[in-house]
């Protein structure tokens, strides 16, 4: 039952993902959450984020920001990275993950999703059939509803790690 919440990979930071390797494997689109995935909650794009998106564009990726935030917050971040975006996305509903792929010209087989929350980001991307990468939140300061979800995420991550260990033993 918990498997629907499991990411394909769990990595410390978005900035540690080797996107060059994924590109070589045929991935062409990346959907990103913003807050605590790319920058601290509410922050504009920093130099690290700008460099990342410049590199991804150079590689040939098409990128999309998918956020449950309102447009002013998403636009503020996007003004610096210049990719497509969908605000008030309604994650974990799969419809805007599917719309993102349509807008990027990609499909389930060549799209990655990167986010920091299991119950919205990863669950929604899994429902859409996308390769999911969960990253640790950048900053501990979060809204109360997210803080409460983090307690439940710890339970899911416990079982996720345990299942990964069993897979490696086989």
PDB file of C-alpha atoms in Angstrom:
ATOM      1  CA  UNK A   1       0.000   0.000   0.000  1.00  0.00           C
ATOM      2  CA  UNK A   2       2.765   2.463   0.856  1.00  0.00           C
ATOM      3  CA  UNK A   3       4.572   1.756  -2.436  1.00  0.00           C
ATOM      4  CA  UNK A   4       2.396   4.287  -4.252  1.00  0.00           C
ATOM      5  CA  UNK A   5       4.238   6.961  -2.236  1.00  0.00           C
ATOM      6  CA  UNK A   6       7.752   5.632  -2.872  1.00  0.00           C
ATOM      7  CA  UNK A   7      10.034   7.653  -5.133  1.00  0.00           C
ATOM      8  CA  UNK A   8      12.212   5.863  -7.659  1.00  0.00           C
ATOM      9  CA  UNK A   9      15.190   7.622  -6.083  1.00  0.00           C
ATOM     10  CA  UNK A  10      15.775   9.553  -2.874  1.00  0.00           C
ATOM     11  CA  UNK A  11      18.665  12.030  -3.022  1.00  0.00           C
ATOM     12  CA  UNK A  12      19.970  14.676  -0.618  1.00  0.00           C
ATOM     13  CA  UNK A  13      19.633  17.598  -3.030  1.00  0.00           C
ATOM     14  CA  UNK A  14      18.368  18.541  -6.470  1.00  0.00           C
ATOM     15  CA  UNK A  15      21.836  19.897  -7.089  1.00  0.00           C
ATOM     16  CA  UNK A  16      23.394  16.435  -6.629  1.00  0.00           C
ATOM     17  CA  UNK A  17      21.340  14.794  -9.395  1.00  0.00           C
ATOM     18  CA  UNK A  18      23.436  13.872 -12.422  1.00  0.00           C
ATOM     19  CA  UNK A  19      21.083  15.144 -15.115  1.00  0.00           C
ATOM     20  CA  UNK A  20      23.712  14.410 -17.790  1.00  0.00           C
ATOM     21  CA  UNK A  21      23.331  10.682 -17.054  1.00  0.00           C
ATOM     22  CA  UNK A  22      19.543  10.884 -17.292  1.00  0.00           C
ATOM     23  CA  UNK A  23      19.854  12.728 -20.609  1.00  0.00           C
ATOM     24  CA  UNK A  24      22.125   9.961 -21.920  1.00  0.00           C
ATOM     25  CA  UNK A  25      19.418   7.468 -20.892  1.00  0.00           C
ATOM     26  CA  UNK A  26      16.896   9.295 -23.075  1.00  0.00           C
ATOM     27  CA  UNK A  27      15.131  11.614 -20.638  1.00  0.00           C
ATOM     28  CA  UNK A  28      14.155  14.914 -22.250  1.00  0.00           C
ATOM     29  CA  UNK A  29      11.770  16.666 -19.860  1.00  0.00           C
ATOM     30  CA  UNK A  30      11.990  17.573 -16.181  1.00  0.00           C
ATOM     31  CA  UNK A  31       9.134  18.770 -14.017  1.00  0.00           C
ATOM     32  CA  UNK A  32      10.251  20.544 -10.848  1.00  0.00           C
ATOM     33  CA  UNK A  33       8.554  21.591  -7.665  1.00  0.00           C
ATOM     34  CA  UNK A  34      10.014  24.916  -6.480  1.00  0.00           C
ATOM     35  CA  UNK A  35       9.825  25.491  -2.736  1.00  0.00           C
ATOM     36  CA  UNK A  36      12.337  23.476  -0.721  1.00  0.00           C
ATOM     37  CA  UNK A  37      13.246  21.582  -3.906  1.00  0.00           C
ATOM     38  CA  UNK A  38      15.149  24.322  -5.745  1.00  0.00           C
ATOM     39  CA  UNK A  39      15.234  27.152  -3.174  1.00  0.00           C
ATOM     40  CA  UNK A  40      14.020  27.736   0.388  1.00  0.00           C
ATOM     41  CA  UNK A  41      10.281  28.310   0.713  1.00  0.00           C
ATOM     42  CA  UNK A  42       9.269  31.611  -0.878  1.00  0.00           C
ATOM     43  CA  UNK A  43      12.757  32.547  -2.107  1.00  0.00           C
ATOM     44  CA  UNK A  44      13.547  33.803  -5.618  1.00  0.00           C
ATOM     45  CA  UNK A  45      15.839  31.814  -7.889  1.00  0.00           C
ATOM     46  CA  UNK A  46      19.396  31.988  -6.604  1.00  0.00           C
ATOM     47  CA  UNK A  47      22.619  31.658  -8.606  1.00  0.00           C
ATOM     48  CA  UNK A  48      22.709  27.903  -8.092  1.00  0.00           C
ATOM     49  CA  UNK A  49      19.195  27.515  -9.537  1.00  0.00           C
ATOM     50  CA  UNK A  50      20.030  29.796 -12.464  1.00  0.00           C
ATOM     51  CA  UNK A  51      23.154  27.761 -13.253  1.00  0.00           C
ATOM     52  CA  UNK A  52      21.184  24.516 -13.035  1.00  0.00           C
ATOM     53  CA  UNK A  53      18.525  25.650 -15.490  1.00  0.00           C
ATOM     54  CA  UNK A  54      21.136  27.079 -17.865  1.00  0.00           C
ATOM     55  CA  UNK A  55      22.930  23.714 -17.832  1.00  0.00           C
ATOM     56  CA  UNK A  56      19.699  21.769 -18.367  1.00  0.00           C
ATOM     57  CA  UNK A  57      18.810  23.940 -21.365  1.00  0.00           C
ATOM     58  CA  UNK A  58      22.322  23.462 -22.789  1.00  0.00           C
ATOM     59  CA  UNK A  59      21.894  19.703 -22.499  1.00  0.00           C
ATOM     60  CA  UNK A  60      18.615  19.897 -24.403  1.00  0.00           C
ATOM     61  CA  UNK A  61      16.065  19.400 -21.644  1.00  0.00           C
ATOM     62  CA  UNK A  62      12.683  21.055 -21.638  1.00  0.00           C
ATOM     63  CA  UNK A  63      11.741  22.068 -18.089  1.00  0.00           C
ATOM     64  CA  UNK A  64       8.489  22.847 -16.323  1.00  0.00           C
ATOM     65  CA  UNK A  65       7.767  24.259 -12.876  1.00  0.00           C
ATOM     66  CA  UNK A  66       4.725  22.640 -11.271  1.00  0.00           C
ATOM     67  CA  UNK A  67       3.612  24.346  -8.085  1.00  0.00           C
ATOM     68  CA  UNK A  68       0.574  24.469  -5.844  1.00  0.00           C
ATOM     69  CA  UNK A  69       1.460  28.109  -5.131  1.00  0.00           C
ATOM     70  CA  UNK A  70      -0.287  31.100  -6.643  1.00  0.00           C
ATOM     71  CA  UNK A  71       1.071  32.704  -9.794  1.00  0.00           C
ATOM     72  CA  UNK A  72       2.969  35.648  -8.223  1.00  0.00           C
ATOM     73  CA  UNK A  73       5.210  33.271  -6.257  1.00  0.00           C
ATOM     74  CA  UNK A  74       5.845  30.965  -9.235  1.00  0.00           C
ATOM     75  CA  UNK A  75       6.392  33.862 -11.638  1.00  0.00           C
ATOM     76  CA  UNK A  76       8.895  35.491  -9.249  1.00  0.00           C
ATOM     77  CA  UNK A  77      11.024  32.345  -9.357  1.00  0.00           C
ATOM     78  CA  UNK A  78      10.513  31.801 -13.076  1.00  0.00           C
ATOM     79  CA  UNK A  79      11.515  35.359 -14.011  1.00  0.00           C
ATOM     80  CA  UNK A  80      15.116  34.271 -13.386  1.00  0.00           C
ATOM     81  CA  UNK A  81      15.091  30.785 -14.959  1.00  0.00           C
ATOM     82  CA  UNK A  82      12.707  31.308 -17.910  1.00  0.00           C
ATOM     83  CA  UNK A  83      10.941  27.967 -18.316  1.00  0.00           C
ATOM     84  CA  UNK A  84       7.264  27.062 -18.560  1.00  0.00           C
ATOM     85  CA  UNK A  85       5.181  26.780 -15.427  1.00  0.00           C
ATOM     86  CA  UNK A  86       1.825  25.758 -14.030  1.00  0.00           C
ATOM     87  CA  UNK A  87       0.666  27.391 -10.809  1.00  0.00           C
ATOM     88  CA  UNK A  88      -2.121  26.258  -8.476  1.00  0.00           C
ATOM     89  CA  UNK A  89      -1.418  22.795  -9.885  1.00  0.00           C
ATOM     90  CA  UNK A  90      -3.618  20.822  -7.506  1.00  0.00           C
ATOM     91  CA  UNK A  91      -0.933  18.243  -6.733  1.00  0.00           C
ATOM     92  CA  UNK A  92      -1.268  15.303  -6.142  1.00  0.00           C
ATOM     93  CA  UNK A  93      -3.900  15.218  -8.903  1.00  0.00           C
ATOM     94  CA  UNK A  94      -2.225  13.856 -12.027  1.00  0.00           C
ATOM     95  CA  UNK A  95      -3.878  16.170 -14.575  1.00  0.00           C
ATOM     96  CA  UNK A  96      -1.226  18.903 -14.458  1.00  0.00           C
ATOM     97  CA  UNK A  97       1.637  16.409 -14.555  1.00  0.00           C
ATOM     98  CA  UNK A  98       0.050  15.110 -17.764  1.00  0.00           C
ATOM     99  CA  UNK A  99      -0.495  18.662 -19.030  1.00  0.00           C
ATOM    100  CA  UNK A 100       3.159  19.448 -18.261  1.00  0.00           C
ATOM    101  CA  UNK A 101       4.315  16.562 -20.423  1.00  0.00           C
ATOM    102  CA  UNK A 102       1.978  17.629 -23.203  1.00  0.00           C
ATOM    103  CA  UNK A 103       3.332  21.198 -23.088  1.00  0.00           C
ATOM    104  CA  UNK A 104       6.939  19.956 -23.017  1.00  0.00           C
ATOM    105  CA  UNK A 105       6.364  17.456 -25.820  1.00  0.00           C
ATOM    106  CA  UNK A 106       7.459  14.556 -23.630  1.00  0.00           C
ATOM    107  CA  UNK A 107       5.770  11.463 -22.242  1.00  0.00           C
ATOM    108  CA  UNK A 108       5.958   9.129 -19.254  1.00  0.00           C
ATOM    109  CA  UNK A 109       8.976   7.307 -20.645  1.00  0.00           C
ATOM    110  CA  UNK A 110      11.234  10.353 -20.977  1.00  0.00           C
ATOM    111  CA  UNK A 111      10.123  12.695 -18.186  1.00  0.00           C
ATOM    112  CA  UNK A 112      11.574  13.114 -14.690  1.00  0.00           C
ATOM    113  CA  UNK A 113       9.922  14.710 -11.705  1.00  0.00           C
ATOM    114  CA  UNK A 114      11.909  16.277  -8.845  1.00  0.00           C
ATOM    115  CA  UNK A 115      10.237  17.368  -5.611  1.00  0.00           C
ATOM    116  CA  UNK A 116      10.597  17.413  -1.832  1.00  0.00           C
ATOM    117  CA  UNK A 117       7.206  16.163  -0.634  1.00  0.00           C
ATOM    118  CA  UNK A 118       5.930  12.604  -0.746  1.00  0.00           C
ATOM    119  CA  UNK A 119       2.183  13.150  -0.440  1.00  0.00           C
ATOM    120  CA  UNK A 120       1.886  15.859  -3.077  1.00  0.00           C
ATOM    121  CA  UNK A 121       4.918  15.782  -5.378  1.00  0.00           C
ATOM    122  CA  UNK A 122       5.928  12.128  -5.513  1.00  0.00           C
ATOM    123  CA  UNK A 123       2.460  10.657  -5.169  1.00  0.00           C
ATOM    124  CA  UNK A 124       1.116  12.828  -7.986  1.00  0.00           C
ATOM    125  CA  UNK A 125       4.021  12.057 -10.298  1.00  0.00           C
ATOM    126  CA  UNK A 126       3.737   8.348  -9.526  1.00  0.00           C
ATOM    127  CA  UNK A 127       0.037   8.484 -10.377  1.00  0.00           C
ATOM    128  CA  UNK A 128       0.983  10.068 -13.709  1.00  0.00           C
ATOM    129  CA  UNK A 129       3.565   7.331 -14.339  1.00  0.00           C
ATOM    130  CA  UNK A 130       6.619   9.605 -14.228  1.00  0.00           C
ATOM    131  CA  UNK A 131      10.081   8.703 -12.893  1.00  0.00           C
ATOM    132  CA  UNK A 132      10.209  10.356  -9.456  1.00  0.00           C
ATOM    133  CA  UNK A 133      13.160  11.746  -7.563  1.00  0.00           C
ATOM    134  CA  UNK A 134      12.537  12.839  -3.988  1.00  0.00           C
ATOM    135  CA  UNK A 135      14.992  15.310  -2.515  1.00  0.00           C
ATOM    136  CA  UNK A 136      15.457  16.374   1.074  1.00  0.00           C
ATOM    137  CA  UNK A 137      13.943  19.779   1.875  1.00  0.00           C
ATOM    138  CA  UNK A 138      16.433  22.628   1.516  1.00  0.00           C
ATOM    139  CA  UNK A 139      15.312  24.505   4.610  1.00  0.00           C
ATOM    140  CA  UNK A 140      13.539  23.380   7.802  1.00  0.00           C
ATOM    141  CA  UNK A 141      11.245  26.441   7.977  1.00  0.00           C
ATOM    142  CA  UNK A 142       7.913  25.365   6.499  1.00  0.00           C
ATOM    143  CA  UNK A 143       4.220  26.095   6.810  1.00  0.00           C
ATOM    144  CA  UNK A 144       2.451  24.190   9.605  1.00  0.00           C
ATOM    145  CA  UNK A 145       0.496  21.889   7.276  1.00  0.00           C
ATOM    146  CA  UNK A 146       3.755  20.782   5.670  1.00  0.00           C
ATOM    147  CA  UNK A 147       5.439  20.269   9.041  1.00  0.00           C
ATOM    148  CA  UNK A 148       2.622  17.922  10.034  1.00  0.00           C
ATOM    149  CA  UNK A 149       2.941  15.958   6.773  1.00  0.00           C
ATOM    150  CA  UNK A 150       6.672  15.560   7.381  1.00  0.00           C
ATOM    151  CA  UNK A 151       5.902  13.337  10.389  1.00  0.00           C
ATOM    152  CA  UNK A 152       3.891  11.000   8.183  1.00  0.00           C
ATOM    153  CA  UNK A 153       6.582  11.140   5.507  1.00  0.00           C
ATOM    154  CA  UNK A 154       9.084   9.763   8.021  1.00  0.00           C
ATOM    155  CA  UNK A 155       6.958   6.618   8.321  1.00  0.00           C
ATOM    156  CA  UNK A 156       6.802   6.186   4.552  1.00  0.00           C
ATOM    157  CA  UNK A 157      10.555   6.791   4.251  1.00  0.00           C
ATOM    158  CA  UNK A 158      11.267   4.201   6.935  1.00  0.00           C
ATOM    159  CA  UNK A 159       9.466   1.536   4.915  1.00  0.00           C
ATOM    160  CA  UNK A 160      10.932   2.850   1.647  1.00  0.00           C
ATOM    161  CA  UNK A 161      14.485   2.502   2.962  1.00  0.00           C
ATOM    162  CA  UNK A 162      13.710  -0.938   4.339  1.00  0.00           C
ATOM    163  CA  UNK A 163      12.324  -2.103   0.988  1.00  0.00           C
ATOM    164  CA  UNK A 164      15.392  -0.720  -0.816  1.00  0.00           C
ATOM    165  CA  UNK A 165      17.698  -2.665   1.498  1.00  0.00           C
ATOM    166  CA  UNK A 166      15.743  -5.862   0.813  1.00  0.00           C
ATOM    167  CA  UNK A 167      15.982  -5.231  -2.950  1.00  0.00           C
ATOM    168  CA  UNK A 168      19.763  -4.837  -2.710  1.00  0.00           C
ATOM    169  CA  UNK A 169      20.068  -8.088  -0.742  1.00  0.00           C
ATOM    170  CA  UNK A 170      18.281 -10.114  -3.442  1.00  0.00           C
TER     171      UNK A 170
END
